[in-house]
Amino acid sequence: SAPPAVWQQALSIAADRRSGNVLIHCARGKDRTGVLAALLQHAVGDAPEKIVEEYALSEVLLGEGGGGGGGGGGGAAAQQSVLQSSSRQQQHSAGVDWSALRGSPPAAMEDTLGWVRSKYGAIDSFLEKVGCGEAWRQSLLAEPALASRGYARRVTAGEKSVVAS
């Protein structure tokens, strides 16, 4: 994972929308980007169940959950091609099963949030440790443009802009 200074920088950029909205993106929208989105969702008051549910959408939208999805091509032929390519990669990876890193199953985010709670006592404690305490949270919630659109206290991670690789 990224060191605390990186999380602080990413979270601070996401909360500072003086130049406009912010977009978080990466190749798949999970892993570090998914954790960043989860931390932002937690900070604006989303329930853990909602955070997990929205994280799991990446799997469906990318076509990795077997449900079709959009971004990953979605069709049966495209999915078969991905599976064949994955199988070839596994054969050339000295026995490493890379399939565990595909998708964004709900359990992955549940486990991640659980790990943060066990290591830091609470997600808020982690946020405070990386310099994103109450003042940061208030800046995240105080966006005037959101209030004018009827979002008095809610900011979705999809409206932020942090580049993550």
PDB file of C-alpha atoms in Angstrom:
ATOM      1  CA  SER A   1       0.000   0.000   0.000  1.00  0.00           C
ATOM      2  CA  ALA A   2       0.955   3.628  -0.195  1.00  0.00           C
ATOM      3  CA  PRO A   3       2.713   5.416   2.676  1.00  0.00           C
ATOM      4  CA  PRO A   4       0.675   7.823   4.879  1.00  0.00           C
ATOM      5  CA  ALA A   5       2.029  10.923   3.101  1.00  0.00           C
ATOM      6  CA  VAL A   6       0.626   9.668  -0.214  1.00  0.00           C
ATOM      7  CA  TRP A   7      -2.816   9.048   1.316  1.00  0.00           C
ATOM      8  CA  GLN A   8      -2.741  12.524   2.891  1.00  0.00           C
ATOM      9  CA  GLN A   9      -1.855  14.125  -0.437  1.00  0.00           C
ATOM     10  CA  ALA A  10      -4.525  12.233  -2.389  1.00  0.00           C
ATOM     11  CA  LEU A  11      -7.237  12.894   0.213  1.00  0.00           C
ATOM     12  CA  SER A  12      -6.298  16.587   0.434  1.00  0.00           C
ATOM     13  CA  ILE A  13      -6.427  17.013  -3.337  1.00  0.00           C
ATOM     14  CA  ALA A  14      -9.819  15.298  -3.409  1.00  0.00           C
ATOM     15  CA  ALA A  15     -11.217  17.660  -0.783  1.00  0.00           C
ATOM     16  CA  ASP A  16      -9.880  20.823  -2.459  1.00  0.00           C
ATOM     17  CA  ARG A  17     -12.247  21.660  -5.268  1.00  0.00           C
ATOM     18  CA  ARG A  18     -11.428  25.383  -5.545  1.00  0.00           C
ATOM     19  CA  SER A  19     -10.530  24.826  -9.201  1.00  0.00           C
ATOM     20  CA  GLY A  20     -13.526  22.588  -9.894  1.00  0.00           C
ATOM     21  CA  ASN A  21     -14.600  19.016  -9.364  1.00  0.00           C
ATOM     22  CA  VAL A  22     -12.092  16.237  -9.018  1.00  0.00           C
ATOM     23  CA  LEU A  23     -12.004  12.883 -10.812  1.00  0.00           C
ATOM     24  CA  ILE A  24     -10.420   9.782  -9.317  1.00  0.00           C
ATOM     25  CA  HIS A  25      -9.289   7.283 -11.906  1.00  0.00           C
ATOM     26  CA  CYS A  26      -6.934   4.452 -12.675  1.00  0.00           C
ATOM     27  CA  ALA A  27      -6.939   1.416 -14.920  1.00  0.00           C
ATOM     28  CA  ARG A  28      -9.665  -0.462 -13.033  1.00  0.00           C
ATOM     29  CA  GLY A  29     -11.013   1.705 -10.177  1.00  0.00           C
ATOM     30  CA  LYS A  30     -10.208  -0.743  -7.409  1.00  0.00           C
ATOM     31  CA  ASP A  31      -7.109  -1.385  -5.277  1.00  0.00           C
ATOM     32  CA  ARG A  32      -5.650   1.989  -4.155  1.00  0.00           C
ATOM     33  CA  THR A  33      -8.230   3.977  -6.089  1.00  0.00           C
ATOM     34  CA  GLY A  34     -11.017   1.899  -4.551  1.00  0.00           C
ATOM     35  CA  VAL A  35      -9.589   2.449  -1.074  1.00  0.00           C
ATOM     36  CA  LEU A  36      -9.335   6.195  -1.735  1.00  0.00           C
ATOM     37  CA  ALA A  37     -12.977   6.256  -2.840  1.00  0.00           C
ATOM     38  CA  ALA A  38     -13.945   4.220   0.245  1.00  0.00           C
ATOM     39  CA  LEU A  39     -12.146   6.642   2.569  1.00  0.00           C
ATOM     40  CA  LEU A  40     -13.908   9.587   0.932  1.00  0.00           C
ATOM     41  CA  GLN A  41     -17.270   7.833   1.163  1.00  0.00           C
ATOM     42  CA  HIS A  42     -16.641   7.091   4.847  1.00  0.00           C
ATOM     43  CA  ALA A  43     -15.673  10.714   5.482  1.00  0.00           C
ATOM     44  CA  VAL A  44     -18.973  11.993   4.062  1.00  0.00           C
ATOM     45  CA  GLY A  45     -20.976   9.528   6.132  1.00  0.00           C
ATOM     46  CA  ASP A  46     -21.707   6.573   3.872  1.00  0.00           C
ATOM     47  CA  ALA A  47     -22.458   3.339   5.723  1.00  0.00           C
ATOM     48  CA  PRO A  48     -19.895   0.530   5.370  1.00  0.00           C
ATOM     49  CA  GLU A  49     -22.488  -1.554   3.491  1.00  0.00           C
ATOM     50  CA  LYS A  50     -22.876   1.177   0.857  1.00  0.00           C
ATOM     51  CA  ILE A  51     -19.097   1.531   0.507  1.00  0.00           C
ATOM     52  CA  VAL A  52     -18.734  -2.217  -0.064  1.00  0.00           C
ATOM     53  CA  GLU A  53     -21.672  -2.282  -2.499  1.00  0.00           C
ATOM     54  CA  GLU A  54     -20.263   0.558  -4.606  1.00  0.00           C
ATOM     55  CA  TYR A  55     -16.763  -0.960  -4.606  1.00  0.00           C
ATOM     56  CA  ALA A  56     -18.221  -4.217  -5.921  1.00  0.00           C
ATOM     57  CA  LEU A  57     -19.775  -2.320  -8.851  1.00  0.00           C
ATOM     58  CA  SER A  58     -16.314  -2.135 -10.447  1.00  0.00           C
ATOM     59  CA  GLU A  59     -16.408  -5.880 -10.959  1.00  0.00           C
ATOM     60  CA  VAL A  60     -19.789  -5.722 -12.684  1.00  0.00           C
ATOM     61  CA  LEU A  61     -19.024  -2.614 -14.735  1.00  0.00           C
ATOM     62  CA  LEU A  62     -15.690  -4.004 -15.899  1.00  0.00           C
ATOM     63  CA  GLY A  63     -17.245  -7.292 -16.914  1.00  0.00           C
ATOM     64  CA  GLU A  64     -15.126  -9.250 -14.433  1.00  0.00           C
ATOM     65  CA  GLY A  65     -17.977 -10.665 -12.402  1.00  0.00           C
ATOM     66  CA  GLY A  66     -19.457 -12.773 -15.153  1.00  0.00           C
ATOM     67  CA  GLY A  67     -22.497 -10.506 -15.303  1.00  0.00           C
ATOM     68  CA  GLY A  68     -21.710  -8.865 -18.616  1.00  0.00           C
ATOM     69  CA  GLY A  69     -20.757  -5.371 -17.561  1.00  0.00           C
ATOM     70  CA  GLY A  70     -19.660  -2.585 -19.788  1.00  0.00           C
ATOM     71  CA  GLY A  71     -16.059  -1.477 -19.580  1.00  0.00           C
ATOM     72  CA  GLY A  72     -14.401  -4.840 -20.054  1.00  0.00           C
ATOM     73  CA  GLY A  73     -16.003  -5.546 -23.409  1.00  0.00           C
ATOM     74  CA  GLY A  74     -18.816  -7.482 -21.791  1.00  0.00           C
ATOM     75  CA  GLY A  75     -19.430  -9.956 -24.598  1.00  0.00           C
ATOM     76  CA  ALA A  76     -18.873 -13.687 -24.233  1.00  0.00           C
ATOM     77  CA  ALA A  77     -16.101 -13.667 -26.845  1.00  0.00           C
ATOM     78  CA  ALA A  78     -14.272 -10.836 -25.060  1.00  0.00           C
ATOM     79  CA  GLN A  79     -14.628 -12.596 -21.710  1.00  0.00           C
ATOM     80  CA  GLN A  80     -13.339 -15.866 -23.210  1.00  0.00           C
ATOM     81  CA  SER A  81     -10.346 -14.004 -24.675  1.00  0.00           C
ATOM     82  CA  VAL A  82      -9.569 -12.490 -21.269  1.00  0.00           C
ATOM     83  CA  LEU A  83      -9.804 -15.914 -19.635  1.00  0.00           C
ATOM     84  CA  GLN A  84      -7.502 -17.480 -22.222  1.00  0.00           C
ATOM     85  CA  SER A  85      -5.005 -14.630 -21.858  1.00  0.00           C
ATOM     86  CA  SER A  86      -5.166 -14.975 -18.081  1.00  0.00           C
ATOM     87  CA  SER A  87      -4.562 -18.696 -18.354  1.00  0.00           C
ATOM     88  CA  ARG A  88      -1.461 -18.074 -20.487  1.00  0.00           C
ATOM     89  CA  GLN A  89      -0.202 -15.495 -17.974  1.00  0.00           C
ATOM     90  CA  GLN A  90      -0.639 -17.972 -15.136  1.00  0.00           C
ATOM     91  CA  GLN A  91       1.369 -20.596 -17.019  1.00  0.00           C
ATOM     92  CA  HIS A  92       4.237 -18.123 -17.532  1.00  0.00           C
ATOM     93  CA  SER A  93       4.228 -16.839 -13.934  1.00  0.00           C
ATOM     94  CA  ALA A  94       6.041 -19.702 -12.208  1.00  0.00           C
ATOM     95  CA  GLY A  95       2.860 -21.072 -10.665  1.00  0.00           C
ATOM     96  CA  VAL A  96       1.503 -17.747  -9.341  1.00  0.00           C
ATOM     97  CA  ASP A  97      -2.301 -17.630  -9.432  1.00  0.00           C
ATOM     98  CA  TRP A  98      -3.034 -14.064 -10.489  1.00  0.00           C
ATOM     99  CA  SER A  99      -6.806 -14.683 -10.614  1.00  0.00           C
ATOM    100  CA  ALA A 100      -7.117 -13.622  -6.974  1.00  0.00           C
ATOM    101  CA  LEU A 101      -6.179 -10.091  -8.044  1.00  0.00           C
ATOM    102  CA  ARG A 102      -8.936  -9.825 -10.642  1.00  0.00           C
ATOM    103  CA  GLY A 103     -12.317  -8.385  -9.882  1.00  0.00           C
ATOM    104  CA  SER A 104     -13.514  -6.373  -6.919  1.00  0.00           C
ATOM    105  CA  PRO A 105     -15.454  -8.798  -4.734  1.00  0.00           C
ATOM    106  CA  PRO A 106     -17.297  -7.294  -1.750  1.00  0.00           C
ATOM    107  CA  ALA A 107     -15.163  -9.368   0.629  1.00  0.00           C
ATOM    108  CA  ALA A 108     -12.027  -7.534  -0.545  1.00  0.00           C
ATOM    109  CA  MET A 109     -13.371  -4.164   0.625  1.00  0.00           C
ATOM    110  CA  GLU A 110     -14.906  -5.664   3.764  1.00  0.00           C
ATOM    111  CA  ASP A 111     -11.496  -7.134   4.623  1.00  0.00           C
ATOM    112  CA  THR A 112      -9.714  -3.865   3.811  1.00  0.00           C
ATOM    113  CA  LEU A 113     -12.019  -1.790   6.019  1.00  0.00           C
ATOM    114  CA  GLY A 114     -11.681  -4.422   8.747  1.00  0.00           C
ATOM    115  CA  TRP A 115      -7.889  -4.276   8.507  1.00  0.00           C
ATOM    116  CA  VAL A 116      -7.893  -0.470   8.806  1.00  0.00           C
ATOM    117  CA  ARG A 117     -10.145  -0.730  11.880  1.00  0.00           C
ATOM    118  CA  SER A 118      -7.958  -3.416  13.478  1.00  0.00           C
ATOM    119  CA  LYS A 119      -4.707  -1.515  12.824  1.00  0.00           C
ATOM    120  CA  TYR A 120      -5.901   2.019  13.661  1.00  0.00           C
ATOM    121  CA  GLY A 121      -8.923   1.378  15.895  1.00  0.00           C
ATOM    122  CA  ALA A 122     -11.264   3.160  13.468  1.00  0.00           C
ATOM    123  CA  ILE A 123     -11.243   4.511   9.932  1.00  0.00           C
ATOM    124  CA  ASP A 124     -11.447   8.030  11.376  1.00  0.00           C
ATOM    125  CA  SER A 125      -8.259   7.332  13.357  1.00  0.00           C
ATOM    126  CA  PHE A 126      -6.465   6.431  10.119  1.00  0.00           C
ATOM    127  CA  LEU A 127      -7.739   9.631   8.482  1.00  0.00           C
ATOM    128  CA  GLU A 128      -6.514  11.684  11.446  1.00  0.00           C
ATOM    129  CA  LYS A 129      -3.126   9.906  11.398  1.00  0.00           C
ATOM    130  CA  VAL A 130      -2.555  10.935   7.786  1.00  0.00           C
ATOM    131  CA  GLY A 131      -3.548  14.555   8.493  1.00  0.00           C
ATOM    132  CA  CYS A 132      -7.172  14.376   7.380  1.00  0.00           C
ATOM    133  CA  GLY A 133      -9.038  15.172  10.576  1.00  0.00           C
ATOM    134  CA  GLU A 134     -12.097  17.282  11.272  1.00  0.00           C
ATOM    135  CA  ALA A 135     -10.932  20.409   9.393  1.00  0.00           C
ATOM    136  CA  TRP A 136     -10.279  18.302   6.277  1.00  0.00           C
ATOM    137  CA  ARG A 137     -13.687  16.627   6.604  1.00  0.00           C
ATOM    138  CA  GLN A 138     -15.399  20.002   6.891  1.00  0.00           C
ATOM    139  CA  SER A 139     -13.666  21.202   3.720  1.00  0.00           C
ATOM    140  CA  LEU A 140     -14.845  18.037   1.992  1.00  0.00           C
ATOM    141  CA  LEU A 141     -18.435  18.661   3.095  1.00  0.00           C
ATOM    142  CA  ALA A 142     -18.488  22.443   2.613  1.00  0.00           C
ATOM    143  CA  GLU A 143     -18.498  22.611  -1.183  1.00  0.00           C
ATOM    144  CA  PRO A 144     -20.916  25.433  -2.164  1.00  0.00           C
ATOM    145  CA  ALA A 145     -21.522  23.992  -5.638  1.00  0.00           C
ATOM    146  CA  LEU A 146     -22.817  20.793  -4.072  1.00  0.00           C
ATOM    147  CA  ALA A 147     -25.221  22.646  -1.801  1.00  0.00           C
ATOM    148  CA  SER A 148     -26.643  24.498  -4.803  1.00  0.00           C
ATOM    149  CA  ARG A 149     -27.335  21.137  -6.479  1.00  0.00           C
ATOM    150  CA  GLY A 150     -29.079  19.756  -3.397  1.00  0.00           C
ATOM    151  CA  TYR A 151     -26.100  17.889  -1.915  1.00  0.00           C
ATOM    152  CA  ALA A 152     -25.942  19.527   1.485  1.00  0.00           C
ATOM    153  CA  ARG A 153     -23.811  16.825   3.127  1.00  0.00           C
ATOM    154  CA  ARG A 154     -23.065  14.240   0.464  1.00  0.00           C
ATOM    155  CA  VAL A 155     -20.106  14.072  -1.909  1.00  0.00           C
ATOM    156  CA  THR A 156     -19.618  10.939  -3.969  1.00  0.00           C
ATOM    157  CA  ALA A 157     -16.123   9.788  -4.715  1.00  0.00           C
ATOM    158  CA  GLY A 158     -16.974   9.853  -8.421  1.00  0.00           C
ATOM    159  CA  GLU A 159     -17.067  13.649  -8.329  1.00  0.00           C
ATOM    160  CA  LYS A 160     -13.449  13.988  -7.127  1.00  0.00           C
ATOM    161  CA  SER A 161     -10.233  14.163  -9.123  1.00  0.00           C
ATOM    162  CA  VAL A 162      -7.118  12.381  -8.011  1.00  0.00           C
ATOM    163  CA  VAL A 163      -4.891  10.548 -10.422  1.00  0.00           C
ATOM    164  CA  ALA A 164      -3.843   7.169  -9.037  1.00  0.00           C
ATOM    165  CA  SER A 165      -1.778   4.553 -10.753  1.00  0.00           C
TER     166      SER A 165
END
